[in-house]
PDB file of C-alpha atoms and ligand atoms in Angstrom:
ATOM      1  CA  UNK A   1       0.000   0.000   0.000  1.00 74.00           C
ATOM      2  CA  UNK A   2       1.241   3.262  -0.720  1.00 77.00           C
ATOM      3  CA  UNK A   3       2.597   4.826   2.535  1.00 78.00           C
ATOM      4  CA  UNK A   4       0.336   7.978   2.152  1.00 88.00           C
ATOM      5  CA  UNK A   5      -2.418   6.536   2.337  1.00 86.00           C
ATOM      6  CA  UNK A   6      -1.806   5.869   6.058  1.00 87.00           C
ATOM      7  CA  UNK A   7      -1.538   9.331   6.439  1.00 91.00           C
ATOM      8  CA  UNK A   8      -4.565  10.173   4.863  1.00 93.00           C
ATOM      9  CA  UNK A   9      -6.714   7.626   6.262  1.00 96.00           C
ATOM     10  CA  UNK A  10      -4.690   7.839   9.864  1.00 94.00           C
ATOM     11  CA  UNK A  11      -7.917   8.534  11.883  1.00 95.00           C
ATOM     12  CA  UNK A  12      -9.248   5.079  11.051  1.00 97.00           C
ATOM     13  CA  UNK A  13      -5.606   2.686  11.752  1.00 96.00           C
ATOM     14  CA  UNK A  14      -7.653  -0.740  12.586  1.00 97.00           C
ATOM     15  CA  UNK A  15      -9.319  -0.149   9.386  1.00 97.00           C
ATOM     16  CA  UNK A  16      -5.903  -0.122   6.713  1.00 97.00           C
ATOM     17  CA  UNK A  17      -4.761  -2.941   5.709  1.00 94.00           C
ATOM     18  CA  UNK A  18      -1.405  -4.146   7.486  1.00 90.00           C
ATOM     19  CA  UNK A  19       1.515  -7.265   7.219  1.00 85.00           C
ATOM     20  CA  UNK A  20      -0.920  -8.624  10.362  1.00 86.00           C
ATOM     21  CA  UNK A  21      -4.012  -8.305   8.752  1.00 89.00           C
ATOM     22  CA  UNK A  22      -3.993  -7.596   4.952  1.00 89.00           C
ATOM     23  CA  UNK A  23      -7.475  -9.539   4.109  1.00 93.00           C
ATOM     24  CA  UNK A  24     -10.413 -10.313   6.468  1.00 96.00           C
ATOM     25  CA  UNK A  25     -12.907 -12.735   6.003  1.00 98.00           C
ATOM     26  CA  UNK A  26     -16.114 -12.467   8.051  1.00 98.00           C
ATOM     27  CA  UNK A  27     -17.970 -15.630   8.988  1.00 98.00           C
ATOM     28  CA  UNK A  28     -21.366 -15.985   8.430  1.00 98.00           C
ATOM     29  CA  UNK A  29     -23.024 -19.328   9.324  1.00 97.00           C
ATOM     30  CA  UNK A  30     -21.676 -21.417   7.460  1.00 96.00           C
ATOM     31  CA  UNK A  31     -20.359 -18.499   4.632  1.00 98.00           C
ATOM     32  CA  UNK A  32     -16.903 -16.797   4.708  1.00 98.00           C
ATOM     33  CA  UNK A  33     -17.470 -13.208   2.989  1.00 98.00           C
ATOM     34  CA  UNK A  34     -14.278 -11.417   1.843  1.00 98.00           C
ATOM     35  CA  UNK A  35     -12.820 -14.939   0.715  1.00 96.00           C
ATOM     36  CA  UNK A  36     -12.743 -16.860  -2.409  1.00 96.00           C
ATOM     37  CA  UNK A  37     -16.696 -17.082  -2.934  1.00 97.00           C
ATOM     38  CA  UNK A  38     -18.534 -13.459  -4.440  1.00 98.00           C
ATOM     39  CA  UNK A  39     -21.711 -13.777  -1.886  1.00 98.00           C
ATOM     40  CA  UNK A  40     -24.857 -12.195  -3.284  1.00 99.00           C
ATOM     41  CA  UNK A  41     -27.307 -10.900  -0.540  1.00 99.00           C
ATOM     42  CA  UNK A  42     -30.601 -10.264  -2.069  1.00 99.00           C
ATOM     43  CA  UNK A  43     -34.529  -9.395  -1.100  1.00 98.00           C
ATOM     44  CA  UNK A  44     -37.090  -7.009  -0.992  1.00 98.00           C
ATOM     45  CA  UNK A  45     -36.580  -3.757   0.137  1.00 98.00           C
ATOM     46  CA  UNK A  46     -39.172  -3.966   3.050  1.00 97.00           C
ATOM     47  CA  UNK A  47     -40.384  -7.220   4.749  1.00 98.00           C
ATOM     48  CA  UNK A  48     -44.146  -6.977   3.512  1.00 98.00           C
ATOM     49  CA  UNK A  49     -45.452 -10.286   4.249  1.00 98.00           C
ATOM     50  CA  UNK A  50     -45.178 -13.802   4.863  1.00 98.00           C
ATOM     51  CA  UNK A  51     -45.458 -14.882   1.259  1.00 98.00           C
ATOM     52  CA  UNK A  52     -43.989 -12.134  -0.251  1.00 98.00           C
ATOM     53  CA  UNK A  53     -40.731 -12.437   1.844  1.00 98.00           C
ATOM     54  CA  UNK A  54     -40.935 -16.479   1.287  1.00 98.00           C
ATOM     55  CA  UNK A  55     -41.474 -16.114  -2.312  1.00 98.00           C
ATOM     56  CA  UNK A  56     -38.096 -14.361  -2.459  1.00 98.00           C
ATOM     57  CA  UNK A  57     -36.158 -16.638  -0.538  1.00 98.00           C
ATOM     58  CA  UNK A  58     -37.221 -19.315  -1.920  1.00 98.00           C
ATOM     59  CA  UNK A  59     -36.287 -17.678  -5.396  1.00 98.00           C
ATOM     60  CA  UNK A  60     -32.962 -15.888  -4.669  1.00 98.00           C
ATOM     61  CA  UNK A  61     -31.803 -19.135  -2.988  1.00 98.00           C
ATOM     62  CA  UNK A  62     -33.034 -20.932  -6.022  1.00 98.00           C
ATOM     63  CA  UNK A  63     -30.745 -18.360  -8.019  1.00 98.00           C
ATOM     64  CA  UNK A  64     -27.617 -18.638  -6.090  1.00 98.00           C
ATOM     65  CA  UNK A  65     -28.079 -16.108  -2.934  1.00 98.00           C
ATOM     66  CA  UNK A  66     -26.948 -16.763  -0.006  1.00 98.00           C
ATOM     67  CA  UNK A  67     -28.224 -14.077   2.299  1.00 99.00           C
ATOM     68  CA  UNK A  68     -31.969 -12.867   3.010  1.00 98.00           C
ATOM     69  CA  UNK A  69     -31.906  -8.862   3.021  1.00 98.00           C
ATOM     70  CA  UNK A  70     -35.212  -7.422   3.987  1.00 98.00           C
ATOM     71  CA  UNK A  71     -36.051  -4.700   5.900  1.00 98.00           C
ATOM     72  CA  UNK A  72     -38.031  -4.758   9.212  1.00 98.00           C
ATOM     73  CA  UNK A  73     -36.877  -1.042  10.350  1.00 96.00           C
ATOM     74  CA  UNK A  74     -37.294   1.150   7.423  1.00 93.00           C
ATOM     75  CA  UNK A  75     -35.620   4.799   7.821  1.00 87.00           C
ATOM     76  CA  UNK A  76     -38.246   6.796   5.246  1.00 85.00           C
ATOM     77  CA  UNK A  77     -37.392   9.546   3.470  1.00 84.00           C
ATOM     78  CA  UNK A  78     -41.087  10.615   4.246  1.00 89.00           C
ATOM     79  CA  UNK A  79     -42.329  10.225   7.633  1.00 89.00           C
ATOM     80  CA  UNK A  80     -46.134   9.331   5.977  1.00 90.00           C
ATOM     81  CA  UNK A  81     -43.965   6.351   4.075  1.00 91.00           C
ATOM     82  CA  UNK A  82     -44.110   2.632   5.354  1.00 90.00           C
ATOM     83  CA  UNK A  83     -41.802   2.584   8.351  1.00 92.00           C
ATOM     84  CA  UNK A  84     -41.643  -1.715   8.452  1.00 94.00           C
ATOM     85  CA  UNK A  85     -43.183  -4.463  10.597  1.00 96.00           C
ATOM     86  CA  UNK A  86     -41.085  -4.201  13.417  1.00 96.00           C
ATOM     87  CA  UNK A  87     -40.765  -7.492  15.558  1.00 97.00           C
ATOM     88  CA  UNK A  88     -43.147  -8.804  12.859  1.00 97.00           C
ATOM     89  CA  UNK A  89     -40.807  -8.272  10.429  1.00 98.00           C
ATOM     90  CA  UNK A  90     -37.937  -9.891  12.396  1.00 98.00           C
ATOM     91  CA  UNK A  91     -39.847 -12.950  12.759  1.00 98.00           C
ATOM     92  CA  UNK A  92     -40.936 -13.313   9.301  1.00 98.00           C
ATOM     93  CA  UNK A  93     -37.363 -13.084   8.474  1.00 98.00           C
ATOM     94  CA  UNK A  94     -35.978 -15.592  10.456  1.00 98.00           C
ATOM     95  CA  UNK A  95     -38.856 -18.171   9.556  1.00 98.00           C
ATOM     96  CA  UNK A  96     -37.766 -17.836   5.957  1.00 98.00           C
ATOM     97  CA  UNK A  97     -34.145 -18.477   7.123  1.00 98.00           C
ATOM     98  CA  UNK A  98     -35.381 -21.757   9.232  1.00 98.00           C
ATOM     99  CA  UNK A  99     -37.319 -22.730   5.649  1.00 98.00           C
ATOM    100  CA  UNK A 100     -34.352 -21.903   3.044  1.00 98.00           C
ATOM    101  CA  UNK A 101     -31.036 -22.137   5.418  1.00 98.00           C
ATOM    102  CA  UNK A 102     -30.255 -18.133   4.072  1.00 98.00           C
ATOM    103  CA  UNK A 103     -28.186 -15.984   6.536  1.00 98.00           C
ATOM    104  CA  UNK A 104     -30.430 -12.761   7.191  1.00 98.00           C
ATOM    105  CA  UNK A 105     -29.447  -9.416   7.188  1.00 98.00           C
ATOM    106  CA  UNK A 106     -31.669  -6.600   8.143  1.00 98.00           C
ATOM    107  CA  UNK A 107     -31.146  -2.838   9.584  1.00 98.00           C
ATOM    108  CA  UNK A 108     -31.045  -1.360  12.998  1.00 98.00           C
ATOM    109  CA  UNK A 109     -32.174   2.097  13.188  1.00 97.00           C
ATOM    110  CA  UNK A 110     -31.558   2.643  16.993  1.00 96.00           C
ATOM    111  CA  UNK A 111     -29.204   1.594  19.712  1.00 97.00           C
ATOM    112  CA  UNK A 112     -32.811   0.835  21.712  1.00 96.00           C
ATOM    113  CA  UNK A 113     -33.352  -2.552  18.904  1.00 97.00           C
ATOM    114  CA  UNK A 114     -29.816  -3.499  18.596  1.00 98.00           C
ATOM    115  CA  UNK A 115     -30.649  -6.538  21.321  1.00 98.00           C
ATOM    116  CA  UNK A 116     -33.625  -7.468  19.793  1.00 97.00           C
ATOM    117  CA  UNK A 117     -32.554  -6.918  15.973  1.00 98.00           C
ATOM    118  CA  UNK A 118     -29.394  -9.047  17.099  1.00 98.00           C
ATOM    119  CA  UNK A 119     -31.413 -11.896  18.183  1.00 98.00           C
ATOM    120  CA  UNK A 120     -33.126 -12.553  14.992  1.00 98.00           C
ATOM    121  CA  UNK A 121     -30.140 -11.046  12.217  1.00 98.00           C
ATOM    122  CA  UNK A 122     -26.792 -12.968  11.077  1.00 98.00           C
ATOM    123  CA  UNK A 123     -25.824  -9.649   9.998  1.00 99.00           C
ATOM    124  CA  UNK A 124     -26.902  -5.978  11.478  1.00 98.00           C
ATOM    125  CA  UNK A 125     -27.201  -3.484   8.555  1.00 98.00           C
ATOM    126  CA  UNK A 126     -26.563   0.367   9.831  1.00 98.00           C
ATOM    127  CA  UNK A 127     -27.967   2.379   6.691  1.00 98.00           C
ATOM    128  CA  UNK A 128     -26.668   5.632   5.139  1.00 98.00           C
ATOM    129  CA  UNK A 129     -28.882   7.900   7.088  1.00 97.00           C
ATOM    130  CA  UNK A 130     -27.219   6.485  10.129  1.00 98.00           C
ATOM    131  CA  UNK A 131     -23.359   5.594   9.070  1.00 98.00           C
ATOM    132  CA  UNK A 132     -22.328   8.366  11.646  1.00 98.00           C
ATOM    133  CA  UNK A 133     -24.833   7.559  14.524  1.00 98.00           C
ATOM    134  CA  UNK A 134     -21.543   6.955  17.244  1.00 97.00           C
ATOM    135  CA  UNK A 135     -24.249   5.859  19.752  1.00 98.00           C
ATOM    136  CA  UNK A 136     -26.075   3.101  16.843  1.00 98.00           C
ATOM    137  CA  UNK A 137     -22.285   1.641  15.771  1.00 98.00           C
ATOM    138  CA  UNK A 138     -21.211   1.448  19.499  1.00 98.00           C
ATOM    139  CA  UNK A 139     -24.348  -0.818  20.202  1.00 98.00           C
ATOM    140  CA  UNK A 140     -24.319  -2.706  17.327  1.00 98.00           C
ATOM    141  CA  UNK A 141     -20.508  -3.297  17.552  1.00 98.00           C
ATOM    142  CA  UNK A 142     -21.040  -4.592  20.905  1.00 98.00           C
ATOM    143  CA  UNK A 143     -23.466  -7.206  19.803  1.00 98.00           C
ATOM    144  CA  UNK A 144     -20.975  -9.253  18.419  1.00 97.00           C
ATOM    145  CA  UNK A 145     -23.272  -9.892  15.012  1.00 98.00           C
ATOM    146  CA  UNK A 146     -20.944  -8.542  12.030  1.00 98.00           C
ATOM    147  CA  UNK A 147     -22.173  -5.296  10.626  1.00 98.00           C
ATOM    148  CA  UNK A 148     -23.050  -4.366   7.416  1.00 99.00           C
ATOM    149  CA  UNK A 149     -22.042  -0.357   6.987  1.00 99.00           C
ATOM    150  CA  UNK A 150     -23.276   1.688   4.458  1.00 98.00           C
ATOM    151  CA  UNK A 151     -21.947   4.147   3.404  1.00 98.00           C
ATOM    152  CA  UNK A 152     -23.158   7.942   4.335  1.00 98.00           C
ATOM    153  CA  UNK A 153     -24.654   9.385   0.799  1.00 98.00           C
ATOM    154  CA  UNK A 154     -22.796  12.561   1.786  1.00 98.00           C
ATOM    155  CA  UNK A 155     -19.487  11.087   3.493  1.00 98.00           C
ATOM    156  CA  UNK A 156     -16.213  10.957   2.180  1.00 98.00           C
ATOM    157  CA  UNK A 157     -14.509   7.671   2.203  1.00 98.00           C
ATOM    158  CA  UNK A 158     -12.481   8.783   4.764  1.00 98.00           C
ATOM    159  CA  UNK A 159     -15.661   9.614   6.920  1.00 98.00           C
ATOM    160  CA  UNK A 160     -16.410   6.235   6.269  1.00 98.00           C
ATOM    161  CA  UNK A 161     -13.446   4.288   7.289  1.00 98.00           C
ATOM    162  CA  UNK A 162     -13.682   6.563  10.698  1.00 98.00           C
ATOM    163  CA  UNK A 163     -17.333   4.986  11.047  1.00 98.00           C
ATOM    164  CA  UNK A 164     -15.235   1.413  10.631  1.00 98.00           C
ATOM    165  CA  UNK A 165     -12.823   2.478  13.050  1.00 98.00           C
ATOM    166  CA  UNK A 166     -15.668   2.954  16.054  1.00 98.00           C
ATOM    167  CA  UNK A 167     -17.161  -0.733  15.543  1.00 98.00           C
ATOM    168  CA  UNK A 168     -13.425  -2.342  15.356  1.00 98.00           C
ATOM    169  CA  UNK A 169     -12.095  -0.042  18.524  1.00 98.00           C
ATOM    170  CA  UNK A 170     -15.302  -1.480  20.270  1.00 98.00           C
ATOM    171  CA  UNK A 171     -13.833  -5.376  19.347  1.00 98.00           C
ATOM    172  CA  UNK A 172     -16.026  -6.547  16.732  1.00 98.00           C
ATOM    173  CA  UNK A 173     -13.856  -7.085  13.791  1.00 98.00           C
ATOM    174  CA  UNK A 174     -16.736  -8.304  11.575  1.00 98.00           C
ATOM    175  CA  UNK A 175     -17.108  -4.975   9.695  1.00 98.00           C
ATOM    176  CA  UNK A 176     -18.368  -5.153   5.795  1.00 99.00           C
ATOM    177  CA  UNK A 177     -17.581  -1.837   4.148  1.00 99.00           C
ATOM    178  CA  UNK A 178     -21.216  -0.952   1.664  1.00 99.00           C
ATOM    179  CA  UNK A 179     -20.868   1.047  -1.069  1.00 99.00           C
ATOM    180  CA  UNK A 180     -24.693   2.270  -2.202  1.00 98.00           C
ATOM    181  CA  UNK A 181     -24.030   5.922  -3.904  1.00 98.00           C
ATOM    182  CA  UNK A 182     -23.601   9.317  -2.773  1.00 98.00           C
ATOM    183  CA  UNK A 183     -25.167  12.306  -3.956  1.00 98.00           C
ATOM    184  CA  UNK A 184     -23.244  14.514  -6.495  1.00 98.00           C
ATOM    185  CA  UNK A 185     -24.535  17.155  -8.807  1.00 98.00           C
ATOM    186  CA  UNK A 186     -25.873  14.659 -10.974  1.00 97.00           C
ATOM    187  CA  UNK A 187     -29.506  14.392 -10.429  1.00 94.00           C
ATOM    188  CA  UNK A 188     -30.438  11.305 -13.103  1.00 95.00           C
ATOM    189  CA  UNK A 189     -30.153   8.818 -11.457  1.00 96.00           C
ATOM    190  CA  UNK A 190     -30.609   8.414  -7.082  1.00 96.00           C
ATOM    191  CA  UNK A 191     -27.598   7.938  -6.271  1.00 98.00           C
ATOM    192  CA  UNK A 192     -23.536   8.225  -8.289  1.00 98.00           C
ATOM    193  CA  UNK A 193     -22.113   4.612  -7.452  1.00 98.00           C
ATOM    194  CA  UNK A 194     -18.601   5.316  -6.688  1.00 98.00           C
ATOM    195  CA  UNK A 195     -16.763   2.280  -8.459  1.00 98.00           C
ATOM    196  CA  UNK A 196     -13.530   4.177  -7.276  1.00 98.00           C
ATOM    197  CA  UNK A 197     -14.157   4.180  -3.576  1.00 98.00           C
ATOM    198  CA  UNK A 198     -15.138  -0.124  -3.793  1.00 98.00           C
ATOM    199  CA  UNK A 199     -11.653  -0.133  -5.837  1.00 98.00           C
ATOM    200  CA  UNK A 200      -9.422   2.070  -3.818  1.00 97.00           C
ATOM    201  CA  UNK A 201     -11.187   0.360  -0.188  1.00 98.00           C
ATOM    202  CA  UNK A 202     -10.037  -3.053  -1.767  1.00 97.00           C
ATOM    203  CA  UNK A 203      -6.243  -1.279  -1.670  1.00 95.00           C
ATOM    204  CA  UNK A 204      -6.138  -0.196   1.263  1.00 96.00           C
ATOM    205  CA  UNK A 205      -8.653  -1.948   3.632  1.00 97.00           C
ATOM    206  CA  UNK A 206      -8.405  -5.232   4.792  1.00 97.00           C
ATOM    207  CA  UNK A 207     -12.293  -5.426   4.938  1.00 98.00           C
ATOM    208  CA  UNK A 208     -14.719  -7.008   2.622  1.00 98.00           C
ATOM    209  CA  UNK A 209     -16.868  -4.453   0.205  1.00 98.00           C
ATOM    210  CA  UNK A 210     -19.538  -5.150  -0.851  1.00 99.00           C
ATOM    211  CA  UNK A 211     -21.826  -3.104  -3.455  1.00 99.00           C
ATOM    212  CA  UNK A 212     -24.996  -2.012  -3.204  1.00 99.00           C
ATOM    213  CA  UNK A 213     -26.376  -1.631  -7.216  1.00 98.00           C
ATOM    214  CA  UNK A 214     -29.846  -1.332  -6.343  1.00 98.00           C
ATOM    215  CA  UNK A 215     -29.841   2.191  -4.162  1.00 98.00           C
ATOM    216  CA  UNK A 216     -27.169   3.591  -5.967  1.00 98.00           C
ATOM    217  CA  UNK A 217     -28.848   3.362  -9.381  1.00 97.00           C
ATOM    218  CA  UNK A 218     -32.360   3.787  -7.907  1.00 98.00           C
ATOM    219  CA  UNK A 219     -33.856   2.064 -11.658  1.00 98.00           C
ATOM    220  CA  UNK A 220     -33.766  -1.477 -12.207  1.00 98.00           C
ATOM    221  CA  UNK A 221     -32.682  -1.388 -15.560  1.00 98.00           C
ATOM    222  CA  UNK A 222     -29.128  -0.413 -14.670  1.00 98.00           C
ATOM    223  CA  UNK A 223     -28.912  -3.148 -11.793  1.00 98.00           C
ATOM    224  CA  UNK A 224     -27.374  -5.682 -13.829  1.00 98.00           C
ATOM    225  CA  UNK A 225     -24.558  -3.225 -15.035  1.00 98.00           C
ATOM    226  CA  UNK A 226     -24.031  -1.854 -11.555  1.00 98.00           C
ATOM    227  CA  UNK A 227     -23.447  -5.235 -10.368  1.00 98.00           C
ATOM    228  CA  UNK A 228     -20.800  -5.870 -12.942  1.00 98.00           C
ATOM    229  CA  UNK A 229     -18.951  -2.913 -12.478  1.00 98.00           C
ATOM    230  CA  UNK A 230     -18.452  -4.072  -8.358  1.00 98.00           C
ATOM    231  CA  UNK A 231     -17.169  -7.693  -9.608  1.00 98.00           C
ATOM    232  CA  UNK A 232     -14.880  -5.773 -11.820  1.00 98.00           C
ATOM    233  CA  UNK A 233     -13.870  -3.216  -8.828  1.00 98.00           C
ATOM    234  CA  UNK A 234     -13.428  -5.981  -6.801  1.00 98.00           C
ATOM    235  CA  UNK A 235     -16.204  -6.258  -4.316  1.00 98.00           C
ATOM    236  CA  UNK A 236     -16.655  -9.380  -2.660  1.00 98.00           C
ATOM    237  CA  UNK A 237     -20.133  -9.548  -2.446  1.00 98.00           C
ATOM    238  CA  UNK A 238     -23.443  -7.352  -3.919  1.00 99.00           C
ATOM    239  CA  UNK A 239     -26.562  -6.614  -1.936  1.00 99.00           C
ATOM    240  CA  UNK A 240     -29.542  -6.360  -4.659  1.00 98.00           C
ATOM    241  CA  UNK A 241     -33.368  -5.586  -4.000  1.00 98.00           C
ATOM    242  CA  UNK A 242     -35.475  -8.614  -5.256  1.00 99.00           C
ATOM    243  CA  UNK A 243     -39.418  -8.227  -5.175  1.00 98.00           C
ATOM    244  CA  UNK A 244     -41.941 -10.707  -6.491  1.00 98.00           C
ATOM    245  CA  UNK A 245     -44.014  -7.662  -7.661  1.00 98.00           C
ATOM    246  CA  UNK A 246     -41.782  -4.601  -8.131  1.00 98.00           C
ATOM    247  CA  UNK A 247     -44.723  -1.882  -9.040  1.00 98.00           C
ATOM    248  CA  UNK A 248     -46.778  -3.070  -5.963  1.00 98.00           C
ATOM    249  CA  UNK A 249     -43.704  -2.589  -3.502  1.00 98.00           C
ATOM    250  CA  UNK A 250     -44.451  -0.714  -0.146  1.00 96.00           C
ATOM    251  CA  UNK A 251     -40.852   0.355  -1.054  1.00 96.00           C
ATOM    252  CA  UNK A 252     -38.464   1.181  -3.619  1.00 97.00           C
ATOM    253  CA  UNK A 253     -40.014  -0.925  -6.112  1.00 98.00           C
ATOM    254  CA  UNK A 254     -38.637   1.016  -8.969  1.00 98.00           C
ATOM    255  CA  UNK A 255     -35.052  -0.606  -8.191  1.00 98.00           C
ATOM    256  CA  UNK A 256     -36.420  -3.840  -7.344  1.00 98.00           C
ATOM    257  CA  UNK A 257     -35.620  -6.537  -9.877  1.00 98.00           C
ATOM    258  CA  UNK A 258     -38.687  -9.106 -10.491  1.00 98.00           C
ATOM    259  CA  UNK A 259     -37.664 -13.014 -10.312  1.00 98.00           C
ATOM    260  CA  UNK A 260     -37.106 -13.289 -13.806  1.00 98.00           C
ATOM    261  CA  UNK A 261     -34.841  -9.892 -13.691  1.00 98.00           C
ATOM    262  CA  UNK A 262     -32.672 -11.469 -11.145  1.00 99.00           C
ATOM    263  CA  UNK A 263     -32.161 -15.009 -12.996  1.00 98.00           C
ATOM    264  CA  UNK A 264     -30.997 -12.909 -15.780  1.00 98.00           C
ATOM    265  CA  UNK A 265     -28.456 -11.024 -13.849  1.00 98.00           C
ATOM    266  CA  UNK A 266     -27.169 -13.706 -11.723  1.00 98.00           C
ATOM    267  CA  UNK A 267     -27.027 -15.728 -15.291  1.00 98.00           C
ATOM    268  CA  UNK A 268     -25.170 -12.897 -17.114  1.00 98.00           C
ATOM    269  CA  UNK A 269     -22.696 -12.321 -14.122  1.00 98.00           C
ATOM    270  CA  UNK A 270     -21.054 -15.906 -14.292  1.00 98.00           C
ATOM    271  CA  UNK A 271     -18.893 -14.742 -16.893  1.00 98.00           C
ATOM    272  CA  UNK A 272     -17.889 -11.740 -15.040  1.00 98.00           C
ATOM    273  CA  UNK A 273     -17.342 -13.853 -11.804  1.00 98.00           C
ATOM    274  CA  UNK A 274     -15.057 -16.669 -13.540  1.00 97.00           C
ATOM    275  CA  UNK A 275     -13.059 -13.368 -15.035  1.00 97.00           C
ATOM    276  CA  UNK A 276     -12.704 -12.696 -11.094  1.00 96.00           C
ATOM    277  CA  UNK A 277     -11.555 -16.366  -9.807  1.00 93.00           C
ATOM    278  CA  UNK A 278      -9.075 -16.042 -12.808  1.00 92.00           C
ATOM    279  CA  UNK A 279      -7.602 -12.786 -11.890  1.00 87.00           C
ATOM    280  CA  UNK A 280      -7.503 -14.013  -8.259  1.00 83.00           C
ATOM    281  CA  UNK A 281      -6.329 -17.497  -8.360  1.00 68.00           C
ATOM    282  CA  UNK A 282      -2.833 -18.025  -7.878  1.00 62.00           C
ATOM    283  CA  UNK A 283      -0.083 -18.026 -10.816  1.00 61.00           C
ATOM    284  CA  UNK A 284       0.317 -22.170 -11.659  1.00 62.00           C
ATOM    285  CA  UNK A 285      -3.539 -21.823 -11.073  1.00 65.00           C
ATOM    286  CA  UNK A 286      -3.453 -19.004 -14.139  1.00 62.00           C
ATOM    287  CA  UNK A 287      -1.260 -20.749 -16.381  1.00 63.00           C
ATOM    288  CA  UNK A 288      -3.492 -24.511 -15.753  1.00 65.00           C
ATOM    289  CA  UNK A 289      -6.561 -21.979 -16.898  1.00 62.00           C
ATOM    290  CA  UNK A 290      -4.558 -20.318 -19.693  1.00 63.00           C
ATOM    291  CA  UNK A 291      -3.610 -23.485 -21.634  1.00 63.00           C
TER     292      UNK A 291
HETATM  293  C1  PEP B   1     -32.032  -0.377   2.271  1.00 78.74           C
HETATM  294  O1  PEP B   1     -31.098  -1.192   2.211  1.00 78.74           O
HETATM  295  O2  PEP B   1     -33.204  -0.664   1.974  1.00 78.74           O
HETATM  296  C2  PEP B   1     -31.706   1.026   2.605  1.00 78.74           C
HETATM  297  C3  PEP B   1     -32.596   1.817   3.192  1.00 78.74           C
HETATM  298  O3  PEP B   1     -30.451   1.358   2.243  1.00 78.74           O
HETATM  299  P1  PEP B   1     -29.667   2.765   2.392  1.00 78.74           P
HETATM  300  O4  PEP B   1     -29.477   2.945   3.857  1.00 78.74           O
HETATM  301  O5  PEP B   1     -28.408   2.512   1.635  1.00 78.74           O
HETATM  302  O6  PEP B   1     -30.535   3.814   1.754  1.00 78.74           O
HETATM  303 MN1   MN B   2     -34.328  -0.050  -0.118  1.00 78.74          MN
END
């Protein structure tokens, strides 16, 4: 790593990458994210109901997932909006992990439902809105469930690797870095996926990243390409909204692929991914694959 990067990023030390600790890999269940395997976490936006929710595990699983998202806790841009099922939620989601053997991950929005969140999630999201709630990362650091951080839509990537820092000072090193989009001047599309931040964090983080294609475009039409561009940045893993009925969602439906969306993708990304375990497999491994 280039040595000024540790000066620029010298806030957040646990965070670089170092001869101790130059790669991470976060068990979950029976999954290792940040190794060899791309893991794709998929599901609806909001956990609606019973069938919808089972619908889509049963489907993403089907596809290759191998992580439940949904959301229970919903942080709303309108107050008016769908704010989630609450405990309701939480059990729906772990019934569909009992049925399908999925990990779950799902957001906490306050330190008040870390416990609870923690009992029913493999993996405790902290959204954008919330990347630089001190109070939220301290709690859900201290649950000992690995975290899923998104980024802030306005932070720098230095903001963001100081977020890092407070859940690895409190001892949980389970910390998967989530790029989703910030907000630039361009107003197209919801978010501007920053390819370069997934790219540069591979450099000089030893943590997984993982991209987020579905809030950062905000239209599923440009999921798919999204989701290529973080194999070929180097992500380890994407998190993708998946809805059985995209224009009925209680929640960013317009991002949400259908079922048959999602087979496509996860189809058209094999290529992609074998490109990956090429570039990362060791030399005699690349030579064996070249002849
Ligand atoms: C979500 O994952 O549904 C979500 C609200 O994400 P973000 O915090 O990135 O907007
Ligand atoms: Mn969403």
């Amino acid at each position: 790593m280039r040595a000024s990067w540790y000066d620029q990023f010298s806030d957040s030390p646990d965070a670089l990458s170092s001869s101790r600790l130059e790669r991470m890999v976060v068990p979950v269940l029976d999954l290792e994210i940040g190794g060899e395997d791309f893991i794709t976490m998929a599901g609806p936006c909001s956990v609606e109901s019973e069938f919808q929710l089972m619908a889509t595990a049963i489907h993403v699983r089907r596809a290759g997932a191998k992580i439940l998202r949904g959301g229970a806790f919903k942080p709303r841009s309108s107050p008016y909006a769908f704010q989630g099922h609450g405990l309701e939620g939480l059990r729906m989601l772990a019934h569909a992990r009992e049925e399908t053997g999925l990990a779950i991950v799902t957001e906490v929005m306050s330190e008040i439902d870390v416990p609870l969140v923690a009992e029913y999630a493999d993996i405790l999201q902290i959204g954008t809105r919330n990347m630089e709630n001190y109070a939220l990362l301290e709690a859900a650091a201290r649950s000992g469930r690995p975290i899923l951080l998104k980024r802030g839509m306005v932070a720098t990537i230095a903001d963001f690797l100081r977020s890092a820092q407070i859940i690895l000072d409190c001892g949980n090193p389970n910390v998967l870095l989530c790029e989703r989009g910030i907000r630039t001047f361009e107003t197209a599309l919801r978010n501007t996926f920053d390819a370069a931040a997934i790219a540069l964090l591979k450099q000089i983080s030893h943590l997984p990243v993982i991209g987020d294609p579905s809030h950062a475009a905000g239209h599923r039409e440009l999921v798919p390409a999204l989701a290529r561009i973080s194999i070929a940045a180097g992500a380890d893993g994407i998190i993708v909204e998946v809805h059985p009925n995209p224009d009925k969602a209680w929640s960013d439906g317009e991002q949400s692929l259908d079922f048959a969306g999602f087979d496509t993708m996860m189809h058209e990304l094999k290529p992609w991914l074998a490109l990956r375990d090429q570039a990362g497999a060791s030399e005699p491994e690349q030579m064996e694959a070249a002849r």
